[in-house]
Short mmCIF file of C-alpha atoms and ligand atoms in Angstrom, two decimals:
data_model
loop_
_atom_site.label_atom_id
_atom_site.label_comp_id
_atom_site.label_asym_id
_atom_site.label_seq_id
_atom_site.Cartn_x
_atom_site.Cartn_y
_atom_site.Cartn_z
CA MET A 13 0.00 0.00 0.00
CA THR A 14 1.38 3.43 -0.85
CA GLN A 15 1.86 5.76 2.07
CA GLU A 16 -0.39 8.80 2.14
CA TYR A 17 1.77 11.70 3.24
CA THR A 18 0.15 14.28 5.49
CA ARG A 19 1.65 16.95 7.69
CA ALA A 20 0.64 14.89 10.74
CA TYR A 21 2.50 11.87 9.35
CA TRP A 22 5.72 13.87 9.04
CA GLU A 23 5.27 15.61 12.42
CA ASN A 24 4.93 12.19 13.98
CA LEU A 25 8.07 10.91 12.26
CA LEU A 26 9.96 14.00 13.40
CA ALA A 27 8.80 13.52 17.00
CA GLY A 28 10.33 10.03 17.07
CA LEU A 29 13.57 10.98 15.33
CA LYS A 30 16.85 10.94 17.26
CA PRO A 31 19.46 12.19 14.80
CA GLU A 32 23.02 10.96 15.24
CA GLY A 33 25.42 13.92 15.30
CA ARG A 34 28.83 12.35 15.94
CA HIS A 35 31.57 11.88 13.36
CA PHE A 36 31.67 8.57 11.52
CA ILE A 37 35.26 7.33 11.46
CA ASP A 38 36.56 3.85 10.67
CA GLY A 39 33.09 2.36 10.71
CA ALA A 40 31.88 3.83 14.01
CA HIS A 41 30.40 6.98 15.51
CA ARG A 42 32.86 9.03 17.50
CA PRO A 43 32.70 12.27 19.44
CA SER A 44 35.27 14.95 18.69
CA ALA A 45 38.70 14.38 20.21
CA SER A 46 38.23 17.73 21.97
CA GLY A 47 34.72 16.80 23.13
CA ALA A 48 33.39 19.98 21.50
CA THR A 49 29.89 20.11 19.99
CA PHE A 50 27.60 22.67 18.40
CA THR A 51 23.84 22.92 17.97
CA ARG A 52 22.17 23.33 14.60
CA THR A 53 19.23 25.75 14.43
CA ARG A 54 16.22 24.47 12.46
CA PRO A 55 15.44 26.74 9.48
CA MET A 56 11.77 25.73 9.53
CA ASP A 57 11.06 27.37 12.91
CA GLY A 58 14.31 28.76 14.35
CA LYS A 59 14.29 26.19 17.16
CA PRO A 60 17.38 24.27 18.31
CA GLY A 61 17.92 21.15 16.22
CA ALA A 62 20.51 18.39 16.44
CA GLU A 63 23.71 18.51 18.45
CA LEU A 64 26.77 17.77 16.35
CA ALA A 65 30.41 16.98 16.93
CA ARG A 66 32.60 20.00 16.29
CA GLY A 67 35.53 18.47 14.44
CA GLY A 68 39.10 19.70 14.34
CA GLY A 69 42.57 18.64 13.20
CA ALA A 70 42.73 15.55 15.44
CA ASP A 71 39.45 14.20 14.06
CA VAL A 72 40.57 14.84 10.50
CA ASP A 73 43.85 13.02 11.24
CA ALA A 74 41.95 10.02 12.61
CA ALA A 75 39.61 9.90 9.61
CA VAL A 76 42.44 10.25 7.08
CA ALA A 77 44.44 7.52 8.87
CA ALA A 78 41.45 5.15 8.69
CA ALA A 79 40.90 6.00 5.02
CA ARG A 80 44.59 5.47 4.22
CA ALA A 81 44.77 2.17 6.10
CA VAL A 82 41.84 0.63 4.25
CA PHE A 83 43.15 1.92 0.93
CA GLU A 84 46.60 0.40 1.48
CA SER A 85 45.07 -2.89 2.67
CA GLY A 86 43.46 -3.23 -0.76
CA ILE A 87 40.35 -4.87 0.69
CA TRP A 88 38.12 -2.48 -1.19
CA ARG A 89 40.11 -1.34 -4.19
CA LYS A 90 41.25 -4.89 -5.10
CA LYS A 91 37.92 -6.56 -4.41
CA GLU A 92 36.35 -8.46 -7.29
CA PRO A 93 34.54 -5.76 -9.34
CA ARG A 94 31.17 -7.54 -9.40
CA GLU A 95 31.32 -7.97 -5.60
CA LYS A 96 32.05 -4.26 -5.17
CA LYS A 97 29.14 -3.59 -7.48
CA LYS A 98 26.84 -5.67 -5.24
CA ASN A 99 27.87 -3.58 -2.21
CA MET A 100 27.20 -0.31 -4.02
CA LEU A 101 23.82 -1.48 -5.32
CA LYS A 102 22.85 -2.62 -1.82
CA TRP A 103 23.89 0.79 -0.53
CA ALA A 104 21.61 2.45 -3.09
CA ASP A 105 18.74 0.14 -2.04
CA LEU A 106 19.29 0.95 1.64
CA ILE A 107 19.16 4.67 0.84
CA ARG A 108 15.75 4.08 -0.77
CA GLN A 109 14.56 1.92 2.13
CA HIS A 110 15.55 4.66 4.62
CA GLY A 111 14.17 7.34 2.33
CA GLU A 112 11.69 8.86 4.76
CA GLU A 113 14.27 9.16 7.54
CA LEU A 114 16.88 10.60 5.20
CA ALA A 115 14.34 13.05 3.80
CA MET A 116 13.43 14.17 7.32
CA LEU A 117 17.09 14.66 8.29
CA GLU A 118 17.62 16.76 5.17
CA THR A 119 14.50 18.87 5.74
CA LEU A 120 15.34 19.35 9.41
CA ASP A 121 18.80 20.61 8.52
CA VAL A 122 18.13 22.74 5.44
CA GLY A 123 14.42 23.64 5.52
CA LYS A 124 13.51 22.33 2.07
CA PRO A 125 10.02 20.81 1.63
CA ILE A 126 9.86 17.25 2.85
CA MET A 127 8.31 15.97 -0.38
CA ALA A 128 11.16 17.49 -2.40
CA SER A 129 13.67 15.91 -0.02
CA LEU A 130 11.97 12.54 -0.48
CA ASN A 131 11.13 12.60 -4.18
CA VAL A 132 14.12 14.51 -5.49
CA ASP A 133 17.09 14.54 -3.10
CA VAL A 134 16.84 11.02 -1.67
CA ARG A 135 15.90 9.55 -5.04
CA LEU A 136 18.80 11.21 -6.86
CA ALA A 137 21.29 10.25 -4.13
CA ALA A 138 20.28 6.60 -4.44
CA ASP A 139 20.32 6.80 -8.24
CA GLY A 140 23.82 8.32 -8.13
CA ILE A 141 25.27 5.55 -5.97
CA GLN A 142 23.53 2.98 -8.20
CA TYR A 143 24.81 4.59 -11.42
CA TYR A 144 28.45 4.34 -10.32
CA GLY A 145 27.92 0.93 -8.71
CA GLU A 146 26.68 -0.42 -12.04
CA MET A 147 29.73 1.00 -13.76
CA ILE A 148 32.28 -0.83 -11.61
CA ASP A 149 32.47 -4.04 -13.65
CA LYS A 150 32.36 -2.21 -16.97
CA LEU A 151 35.57 -0.21 -16.66
CA TYR A 152 38.44 -1.29 -18.89
CA ASP A 153 42.09 -0.25 -19.02
CA GLU A 154 43.98 0.38 -22.27
CA ILE A 155 46.80 -1.21 -24.20
CA ALA A 156 48.79 1.43 -26.07
CA PRO A 157 50.01 0.92 -29.66
CA THR A 158 53.65 -0.21 -29.49
CA GLY A 159 56.29 -2.08 -31.53
CA PRO A 160 56.07 -5.89 -31.82
CA ASN A 161 58.14 -6.91 -28.78
CA ALA A 162 56.66 -4.66 -26.22
CA ARG A 163 53.41 -4.13 -24.41
CA ALA A 164 52.37 -0.94 -22.69
CA LEU A 165 49.42 -1.18 -20.33
CA VAL A 166 47.74 2.08 -19.47
CA ARG A 167 46.05 1.42 -16.14
CA LYS A 168 43.50 3.71 -14.55
CA VAL A 169 44.28 3.58 -10.83
CA PRO A 170 42.53 5.18 -7.84
CA LEU A 171 44.23 8.17 -6.24
CA GLY A 172 44.07 7.01 -2.61
CA VAL A 173 42.39 9.23 -0.03
CA VAL A 174 39.85 11.75 -1.35
CA GLY A 175 38.68 14.63 0.84
CA ALA A 176 35.19 15.79 -0.11
CA ILE A 177 33.94 19.17 1.10
CA THR A 178 30.32 19.90 0.29
CA PRO A 179 27.74 22.70 0.65
CA TRP A 180 24.33 22.81 2.30
CA ASN A 181 21.99 23.39 -0.62
CA TYR A 182 21.66 19.82 -1.96
CA PRO A 183 23.62 17.82 0.63
CA LEU A 184 22.51 14.29 -0.25
CA ILE A 185 22.72 14.78 -4.00
CA ILE A 186 26.12 16.48 -3.99
CA ASP A 187 27.54 13.97 -1.50
CA ALA A 188 26.42 11.17 -3.81
CA TRP A 189 27.98 12.93 -6.82
CA LYS A 190 31.34 12.70 -5.04
CA LEU A 191 30.98 9.40 -3.15
CA GLY A 192 29.66 7.37 -6.10
CA PRO A 193 32.55 7.80 -8.54
CA ALA A 194 35.31 8.20 -5.91
CA ILE A 195 34.41 4.96 -4.10
CA ALA A 196 33.53 3.06 -7.28
CA ALA A 197 37.03 3.90 -8.56
CA GLY A 198 38.53 2.31 -5.42
CA ASN A 199 39.36 5.36 -3.32
CA SER A 200 38.58 6.00 0.35
CA VAL A 201 36.74 9.20 1.23
CA VAL A 202 36.71 11.63 4.15
CA LEU A 203 33.67 13.86 3.79
CA LYS A 204 33.32 17.23 5.53
CA PRO A 205 29.71 18.29 4.96
CA ALA A 206 28.63 21.89 5.51
CA GLU A 207 28.13 22.54 9.19
CA GLN A 208 24.45 23.30 8.48
CA SER A 209 23.77 19.95 6.81
CA SER A 210 25.64 16.99 8.30
CA LEU A 211 22.83 14.68 9.41
CA SER A 212 22.12 13.01 6.08
CA ALA A 213 25.86 12.45 5.49
CA ILE A 214 26.23 10.61 8.80
CA LYS A 215 23.25 8.40 7.91
CA LEU A 216 24.72 7.68 4.46
CA ALA A 217 27.91 6.48 6.16
CA GLU A 218 25.98 4.15 8.49
CA LEU A 219 24.16 2.67 5.51
CA ALA A 220 27.44 2.15 3.63
CA ILE A 221 28.66 -0.13 6.42
CA GLU A 222 25.34 -2.00 6.41
CA ALA A 223 25.79 -2.48 2.67
CA GLY A 224 29.16 -4.16 3.24
CA LEU A 225 31.61 -1.38 2.41
CA PRO A 226 34.67 -1.90 4.63
CA ALA A 227 35.15 0.42 7.61
CA GLY A 228 37.29 3.41 6.67
CA VAL A 229 36.19 3.58 3.02
CA PHE A 230 33.71 6.35 3.84
CA ASN A 231 34.28 8.61 6.85
CA VAL A 232 32.45 11.78 7.90
CA VAL A 233 33.96 14.58 9.97
CA THR A 234 31.42 17.23 10.94
CA GLY A 235 32.15 20.80 11.96
CA TYR A 236 33.07 24.21 10.62
CA GLY A 237 34.98 24.93 7.43
CA GLU A 238 37.87 26.73 9.08
CA GLU A 239 38.24 24.09 11.80
CA ALA A 240 37.59 20.81 9.97
CA GLY A 241 37.59 21.64 6.23
CA LYS A 242 40.86 23.53 6.24
CA PRO A 243 42.94 20.79 7.96
CA LEU A 244 41.46 18.28 5.52
CA ALA A 245 42.43 20.42 2.53
CA LEU A 246 45.91 21.03 3.98
CA HIS A 247 46.45 17.39 4.94
CA MET A 248 49.68 15.88 3.62
CA ASP A 249 48.12 12.42 3.27
CA VAL A 250 45.05 13.46 1.29
CA ASP A 251 45.48 12.97 -2.46
CA MET A 252 42.60 15.07 -3.72
CA ILE A 253 39.95 17.52 -2.58
CA ALA A 254 36.62 17.34 -4.38
CA PHE A 255 34.96 20.60 -3.43
CA THR A 256 31.54 22.08 -4.06
CA GLY A 257 30.78 25.52 -2.66
CA SER A 258 31.40 29.19 -3.22
CA THR A 259 34.04 30.56 -5.56
CA GLU A 260 35.56 32.41 -2.61
CA VAL A 261 36.22 29.22 -0.63
CA GLY A 262 37.17 27.37 -3.82
CA LYS A 263 40.06 29.78 -4.25
CA LEU A 264 41.19 29.02 -0.68
CA ILE A 265 41.08 25.30 -1.44
CA MET A 266 43.43 25.79 -4.42
CA GLY A 267 45.75 27.69 -2.09
CA TYR A 268 45.70 24.93 0.54
CA ALA A 269 46.56 22.36 -2.11
CA ALA A 270 49.52 24.47 -3.24
CA GLN A 271 50.68 25.07 0.35
CA SER A 272 50.59 21.36 1.23
CA ASN A 273 51.27 18.39 -1.04
CA VAL A 274 50.10 19.64 -4.46
CA LYS A 275 47.04 17.46 -4.06
CA ARG A 276 44.69 17.71 -6.98
CA VAL A 277 41.48 19.67 -6.68
CA ALA A 278 38.15 19.62 -8.44
CA LEU A 279 35.97 22.67 -7.90
CA GLU A 280 32.22 23.02 -8.44
CA LEU A 281 31.60 26.68 -7.63
CA GLY A 282 29.06 29.47 -7.92
CA GLY A 283 26.93 30.70 -10.81
CA LYS A 284 24.88 33.58 -12.17
CA SER A 285 23.21 31.77 -15.01
CA PRO A 286 21.47 33.60 -17.86
CA LEU A 287 18.13 32.51 -19.29
CA VAL A 288 17.70 34.35 -22.60
CA VAL A 289 14.25 34.77 -24.14
CA PHE A 290 13.77 36.03 -27.72
CA GLU A 291 10.48 37.54 -28.85
CA ASP A 292 9.68 34.54 -31.09
CA ALA A 293 9.85 32.11 -28.14
CA ASP A 294 7.02 30.06 -26.66
CA LEU A 295 6.46 32.48 -23.78
CA ASP A 296 4.48 30.01 -21.68
CA ALA A 297 7.34 27.53 -21.77
CA ALA A 298 9.87 30.28 -21.09
CA ALA A 299 7.85 31.62 -18.14
CA SER A 300 7.56 28.21 -16.54
CA ALA A 301 11.28 27.53 -17.02
CA ALA A 302 12.28 30.95 -15.69
CA ALA A 303 10.09 30.66 -12.58
CA TRP A 304 11.03 27.09 -11.67
CA GLY A 305 14.65 27.60 -12.79
CA CYS A 306 15.09 30.50 -10.39
CA PHE A 307 12.73 29.71 -7.51
CA TYR A 308 13.10 25.96 -7.03
CA ASN A 309 14.82 25.18 -3.70
CA SER A 310 14.08 28.81 -2.74
CA GLY A 311 16.74 29.94 -5.21
CA GLU A 312 19.45 28.11 -3.24
CA THR A 313 20.72 26.44 -6.38
CA CYS A 314 24.15 26.99 -7.96
CA HIS A 315 22.79 26.93 -11.52
CA ALA A 316 19.57 28.87 -10.75
CA SER A 317 18.44 30.96 -13.73
CA THR A 318 18.87 34.21 -11.83
CA ARG A 319 19.39 36.53 -14.82
CA LEU A 320 16.40 36.66 -17.15
CA ILE A 321 17.70 38.34 -20.31
CA VAL A 322 14.56 39.14 -22.28
CA GLN A 323 13.87 40.88 -25.59
CA ARG A 324 12.27 44.20 -24.63
CA SER A 325 9.20 43.73 -26.85
CA VAL A 326 8.02 40.70 -24.80
CA GLN A 327 9.32 41.63 -21.35
CA GLU A 328 5.99 42.76 -19.92
CA ALA A 329 4.05 39.76 -21.23
CA LEU A 330 6.71 37.35 -19.98
CA ILE A 331 6.84 38.83 -16.48
CA GLU A 332 3.04 38.58 -16.21
CA LYS A 333 3.25 34.90 -17.14
CA ILE A 334 6.07 34.29 -14.64
CA GLN A 335 3.97 35.87 -11.92
CA ALA A 336 1.01 33.66 -12.87
CA VAL A 337 3.14 30.47 -12.82
CA THR A 338 4.64 31.44 -9.46
CA ARG A 339 1.22 32.11 -7.88
CA ARG A 340 -0.31 28.97 -9.36
CA GLU A 341 2.48 26.42 -8.89
CA ILE A 342 5.30 27.49 -6.60
CA THR A 343 3.61 27.31 -3.21
CA LEU A 344 5.74 28.52 -0.35
CA GLY A 345 4.93 26.74 2.88
CA HIS A 346 6.04 24.97 6.01
CA PRO A 347 8.56 22.29 4.98
CA LEU A 348 6.50 19.51 6.61
CA ASP A 349 3.39 20.49 4.66
CA PRO A 350 3.25 18.03 1.73
CA SER A 351 1.78 20.72 -0.54
CA ALA A 352 4.75 23.10 -0.09
CA GLN A 353 6.86 23.46 -3.21
CA ILE A 354 9.46 25.70 -1.58
CA GLY A 355 10.33 26.12 2.08
CA ALA A 356 12.72 27.99 4.35
CA LEU A 357 16.11 29.50 3.63
CA ILE A 358 19.09 27.87 5.32
CA GLU A 359 19.60 30.22 8.27
CA GLU A 360 18.86 33.64 9.69
CA ASP A 361 22.14 35.23 8.55
CA HIS A 362 21.58 33.97 5.04
CA MET A 363 18.03 35.33 5.01
CA LYS A 364 19.38 38.71 6.11
CA LYS A 365 21.92 38.59 3.27
CA VAL A 366 19.16 37.81 0.76
CA LEU A 367 17.03 40.68 2.11
CA SER A 368 20.00 43.06 1.93
CA MET A 369 20.59 42.08 -1.72
CA ILE A 370 16.91 42.82 -2.40
CA ALA A 371 17.27 46.24 -0.73
CA ALA A 372 20.43 46.91 -2.77
CA GLY A 373 18.51 46.03 -5.94
CA GLU A 374 15.91 48.69 -5.16
CA LYS A 375 18.56 51.24 -4.20
CA GLU A 376 20.41 50.69 -7.47
CA GLY A 377 17.28 51.40 -9.52
CA GLY A 378 15.68 47.97 -9.96
CA ARG A 379 11.89 47.79 -9.60
CA ARG A 380 10.29 44.98 -7.63
CA VAL A 381 7.25 43.66 -9.49
CA PHE A 382 6.13 41.13 -6.89
CA GLY A 383 7.36 39.02 -3.95
CA ALA A 384 10.96 39.07 -2.67
CA GLU A 385 9.99 39.82 0.93
CA ARG A 386 10.16 38.09 4.28
CA VAL A 387 7.03 36.05 5.01
CA MET A 388 5.80 33.54 7.63
CA ASP A 389 7.94 35.21 10.30
CA GLU A 390 5.39 34.11 12.92
CA THR A 391 6.79 30.56 12.51
CA GLY A 392 10.22 31.69 13.74
CA GLY A 393 11.67 30.29 10.47
CA TYR A 394 13.46 32.00 7.60
CA TYR A 395 11.14 32.43 4.63
CA VAL A 396 11.40 34.79 1.65
CA SER A 397 8.73 34.80 -1.06
CA PRO A 398 9.74 34.31 -4.69
CA GLY A 399 9.92 37.63 -6.53
CA VAL A 400 10.93 39.42 -9.70
CA PHE A 401 12.86 42.62 -10.34
CA VAL A 402 12.73 44.55 -13.64
CA ASP A 403 14.76 47.55 -14.84
CA VAL A 404 17.90 45.69 -13.83
CA THR A 405 21.15 46.37 -15.65
CA ASN A 406 23.96 43.87 -15.78
CA ASP A 407 26.26 45.99 -13.63
CA MET A 408 23.93 45.93 -10.59
CA LYS A 409 24.66 43.69 -7.61
CA LEU A 410 21.51 41.67 -8.35
CA ALA A 411 22.96 40.75 -11.74
CA ARG A 412 26.57 40.19 -10.70
CA GLN A 413 26.52 38.44 -7.31
CA GLU A 414 24.89 35.21 -6.20
CA VAL A 415 21.79 36.06 -4.15
CA PHE A 416 21.10 32.39 -3.33
CA GLY A 417 17.49 33.30 -2.65
CA PRO A 418 14.28 33.34 -4.75
CA VAL A 419 14.98 36.56 -6.65
CA LEU A 420 14.83 36.84 -10.44
CA ALA A 421 16.45 39.87 -12.12
CA ALA A 422 15.07 40.77 -15.57
CA ILE A 423 17.46 42.55 -17.94
CA PRO A 424 16.04 43.75 -21.29
CA PHE A 425 17.86 43.61 -24.67
CA GLU A 426 17.20 44.69 -28.28
CA THR A 427 19.51 42.59 -30.48
CA GLU A 428 21.01 39.11 -30.46
CA GLU A 429 24.53 40.54 -30.14
CA GLU A 430 23.51 42.53 -27.10
CA ALA A 431 21.83 39.47 -25.51
CA LEU A 432 24.97 37.39 -25.96
CA ARG A 433 27.22 40.12 -24.62
CA ILE A 434 25.09 40.42 -21.46
CA ALA A 435 24.79 36.63 -21.05
CA ASN A 436 28.57 36.20 -21.10
CA ASP A 437 29.34 39.31 -19.06
CA THR A 438 29.84 37.46 -15.76
CA VAL A 439 32.76 35.85 -13.97
CA TYR A 440 30.72 32.65 -13.76
CA GLY A 441 30.06 29.98 -16.39
CA LEU A 442 27.98 27.24 -14.83
CA ALA A 443 24.83 27.13 -16.96
CA GLY A 444 22.58 29.07 -19.33
CA ALA A 445 19.54 28.73 -21.55
CA VAL A 446 18.05 30.19 -24.71
CA PHE A 447 14.38 30.29 -25.70
CA THR A 448 13.59 30.84 -29.38
CA ARG A 449 11.68 29.10 -32.19
CA ASP A 450 14.52 29.89 -34.62
CA MET A 451 16.65 26.74 -34.46
CA ASP A 452 19.59 28.29 -36.32
CA ARG A 453 19.73 30.98 -33.68
CA ALA A 454 19.21 28.45 -30.89
CA HIS A 455 22.27 26.48 -31.97
CA ARG A 456 24.36 29.56 -32.71
CA PHE A 457 23.54 31.04 -29.34
CA SER A 458 23.94 27.84 -27.29
CA GLU A 459 27.42 27.37 -28.79
CA ALA A 460 28.33 30.95 -27.90
CA ILE A 461 27.15 30.97 -24.27
CA HIS A 462 30.24 30.31 -22.21
CA ALA A 463 28.93 27.75 -19.71
CA GLY A 464 29.29 24.09 -18.77
CA THR A 465 25.62 23.32 -19.51
CA VAL A 466 23.30 25.12 -21.94
CA TRP A 467 19.62 24.31 -22.42
CA ILE A 468 17.53 25.10 -25.50
CA ASN A 469 13.84 25.84 -24.83
CA THR A 470 14.01 24.16 -21.43
CA TYR A 471 15.80 24.52 -18.12
CA ASP A 472 17.41 22.14 -15.64
CA MET A 473 17.06 18.90 -17.62
CA SER A 474 19.69 16.59 -16.24
CA SER A 475 20.79 12.99 -16.06
CA PHE A 476 23.63 11.02 -14.52
CA ALA A 477 24.76 10.33 -18.07
CA THR A 478 25.77 13.97 -18.62
CA PRO A 479 28.70 15.81 -17.00
CA PHE A 480 27.92 18.79 -14.80
CA GLY A 481 30.26 21.63 -13.85
CA GLY A 482 31.47 25.05 -14.76
CA PHE A 483 33.64 27.22 -16.96
CA LYS A 484 35.46 30.34 -15.75
CA GLN A 485 35.11 30.99 -12.01
CA SER A 486 32.39 28.35 -11.71
CA GLY A 487 35.26 25.89 -11.37
CA PHE A 488 36.70 22.89 -13.16
CA GLY A 489 36.35 19.13 -13.08
CA ARG A 490 33.01 17.47 -13.67
CA ASP A 491 30.50 15.69 -11.46
CA ARG A 492 28.19 13.00 -12.93
CA SER A 493 28.74 10.76 -15.98
CA ALA A 494 31.64 8.41 -16.65
CA HIS A 495 33.97 11.44 -16.78
CA ALA A 496 33.60 11.81 -13.02
CA ILE A 497 35.32 8.44 -12.56
CA ASP A 498 38.38 9.77 -14.43
CA LYS A 499 38.59 12.65 -11.98
CA TYR A 500 39.23 10.22 -9.13
CA CYS A 501 41.85 8.18 -11.01
CA ASP A 502 45.33 8.57 -12.30
CA TYR A 503 46.92 6.90 -15.32
CA LYS A 504 49.78 4.50 -14.73
CA THR A 505 51.79 3.08 -17.62
CA ILE A 506 53.39 -0.34 -17.30
CA TRP A 507 55.89 -1.31 -20.02
CA GLN A 508 56.95 -4.84 -20.70
CA GLN A 509 59.51 -6.04 -23.22
CA PHE A 510 59.58 -9.63 -24.40
CA GLY A 511 61.63 -11.58 -26.90
CA SER A 512 64.42 -9.76 -28.73
CA ALA A 513 63.87 -6.36 -30.38
P1 NAP B 13 30.78 27.64 1.10
O1 NAP B 13 30.57 28.65 2.14
O2 NAP B 13 31.84 27.85 0.10
O3 NAP B 13 31.01 26.26 1.88
C1 NAP B 13 31.20 25.05 1.17
C2 NAP B 13 31.92 24.07 2.08
O4 NAP B 13 33.24 24.58 2.33
C3 NAP B 13 31.26 23.89 3.45
O5 NAP B 13 31.40 22.55 3.86
C4 NAP B 13 32.10 24.82 4.32
O6 NAP B 13 32.04 24.48 5.69
C5 NAP B 13 33.47 24.59 3.74
N1 NAP B 13 34.43 25.65 4.05
C6 NAP B 13 34.20 26.94 4.36
N2 NAP B 13 35.37 27.58 4.59
C7 NAP B 13 36.35 26.67 4.44
C8 NAP B 13 37.78 26.69 4.55
N3 NAP B 13 38.44 27.81 4.88
N4 NAP B 13 38.47 25.57 4.30
C9 NAP B 13 37.83 24.42 3.96
N5 NAP B 13 36.49 24.31 3.86
C10 NAP B 13 35.77 25.43 4.09
O7 NAP B 13 29.45 27.37 0.27
P2 NAP B 13 27.97 27.16 0.83
O8 NAP B 13 27.49 28.46 1.36
O9 NAP B 13 27.93 25.96 1.71
O10 NAP B 13 27.17 26.76 -0.51
C11 NAP B 13 26.72 27.69 -1.42
C12 NAP B 13 27.71 27.86 -2.55
O11 NAP B 13 27.94 26.61 -3.19
C13 NAP B 13 27.19 28.77 -3.66
O12 NAP B 13 28.23 29.61 -4.09
C14 NAP B 13 26.79 27.80 -4.76
O13 NAP B 13 26.75 28.36 -6.05
C15 NAP B 13 27.83 26.75 -4.61
N6 NAP B 13 27.39 25.49 -5.20
C16 NAP B 13 27.93 25.07 -6.39
C17 NAP B 13 27.49 23.89 -6.98
C18 NAP B 13 28.05 23.39 -8.29
O14 NAP B 13 27.81 22.23 -8.63
N7 NAP B 13 28.80 24.20 -9.03
C19 NAP B 13 26.49 23.14 -6.37
C20 NAP B 13 25.96 23.60 -5.17
C21 NAP B 13 26.42 24.77 -4.59
P3 NAP B 13 31.10 25.31 6.70
O15 NAP B 13 29.83 25.57 6.01
O16 NAP B 13 30.92 24.42 7.83
O17 NAP B 13 31.84 26.55 7.03
#
């Protein structure tokens, strides 16, 4: 029988939940070596949430030592590929079986609607682990072309210990994007989740052990970036940092790698993605894409379509349609209400930053058409309604900086050249989209937008089969697809001579 989800059902589940907040190192929960803890505040109502271990250098050392030991032992990396595959597929199944609990942990931590946590975040995390699990026994090495008496094997080998540092906006999904390919390739991982969103990571680690992954293959150290992330990124025995977060911290990570052991880094960073609408476009489709592209997850999305670059002749009609879609479909509500499509922002400070960006937009000459204001403050939580600004120019803060809230900035244009110039006039290059019925223009324009992903007449289509990541200051290295496996491997050439030359 399918479960009928009501607010009471979720409230009941929450009442019985006792989240685990200790690190997960070498297959077991552990408090911090210092004994320090911190308390997470719940974005849905501002009340105290889980208590978590506040990790530091000693905890990172312990986790890296466990990860190194299991890597050197070879019990995971040298395991029969189809057996490793079974473990990964079981892990994916366990994630699905514990879906409601994982969804609740995610919603508790980050304030996103419970049904989105369940139907999107948990589902995609399980699918990600499954995708890379299925790949394990389909990976081949190469034999290079050589002369007749020699053989050169080009082996793809795991790096060793991977440090993963992740953000709070899609914790389960982004963790799975790192864990799936890194572990499938044979590495061990030490994950430092964002301090706001550690609960689902700890649960993932418990489930990995239940699925038969050896202790030490996947460790979690919770805590603050400066205290736990920095020692991980500076660690002399970590071979790579796979980072997702802001461009500002991404630059620090590159510096830590250079200051320590020249470990490799992969960076998935910020964005300010353009969605360009020409006057010949299907305006209903464009309005739906623009609204959902910008407001989904309350705008806390790296590739959110925050800059709507619209041909002036259709701007007014398009904004009216965006407003209608937002009112009709994008219900803001309490995260435990199954009808809510968007919920709370991550924390009070972040809400204040979003509100200050909105105020700056008005001060700089932008005009607020609807929304973009604090709502539901009686709950004690951090809610901002989705809203649109017009009369924005591309030099305003709203167009240049990540707001990471549900605010869409509309920038008008007259010609295709002008639209392209505005679209590419950003330090970021994560994603972009073009809406037009002219297919020549669609292809010309999609080639010319400087971004890792470009959509034509749609937004946010994605699949594990396609790489995801940025150009320019949106970073380098790709999550998802088979290319992500390469990121966690190195090439090793083995020459053999036989017979006489
Ligand atoms: P953030 O502030 O850069 O933090 C990301 C991670 O880095 C967190 O775990 C954080 O820990 C840690 N950190 C902070 N300072 C550190 C330091 N000095 N050394 C090592 N680690 C450190 O980003 P966020 O606010 O969590 O996430 C939002 C950002 O992520 C946005 O810019 C968004 O565009 C980007 N993002 C990009 C993608 C993508 O795929 N390109 C996807 C999602 C998000 P603490 O939080 O505990 O300090």
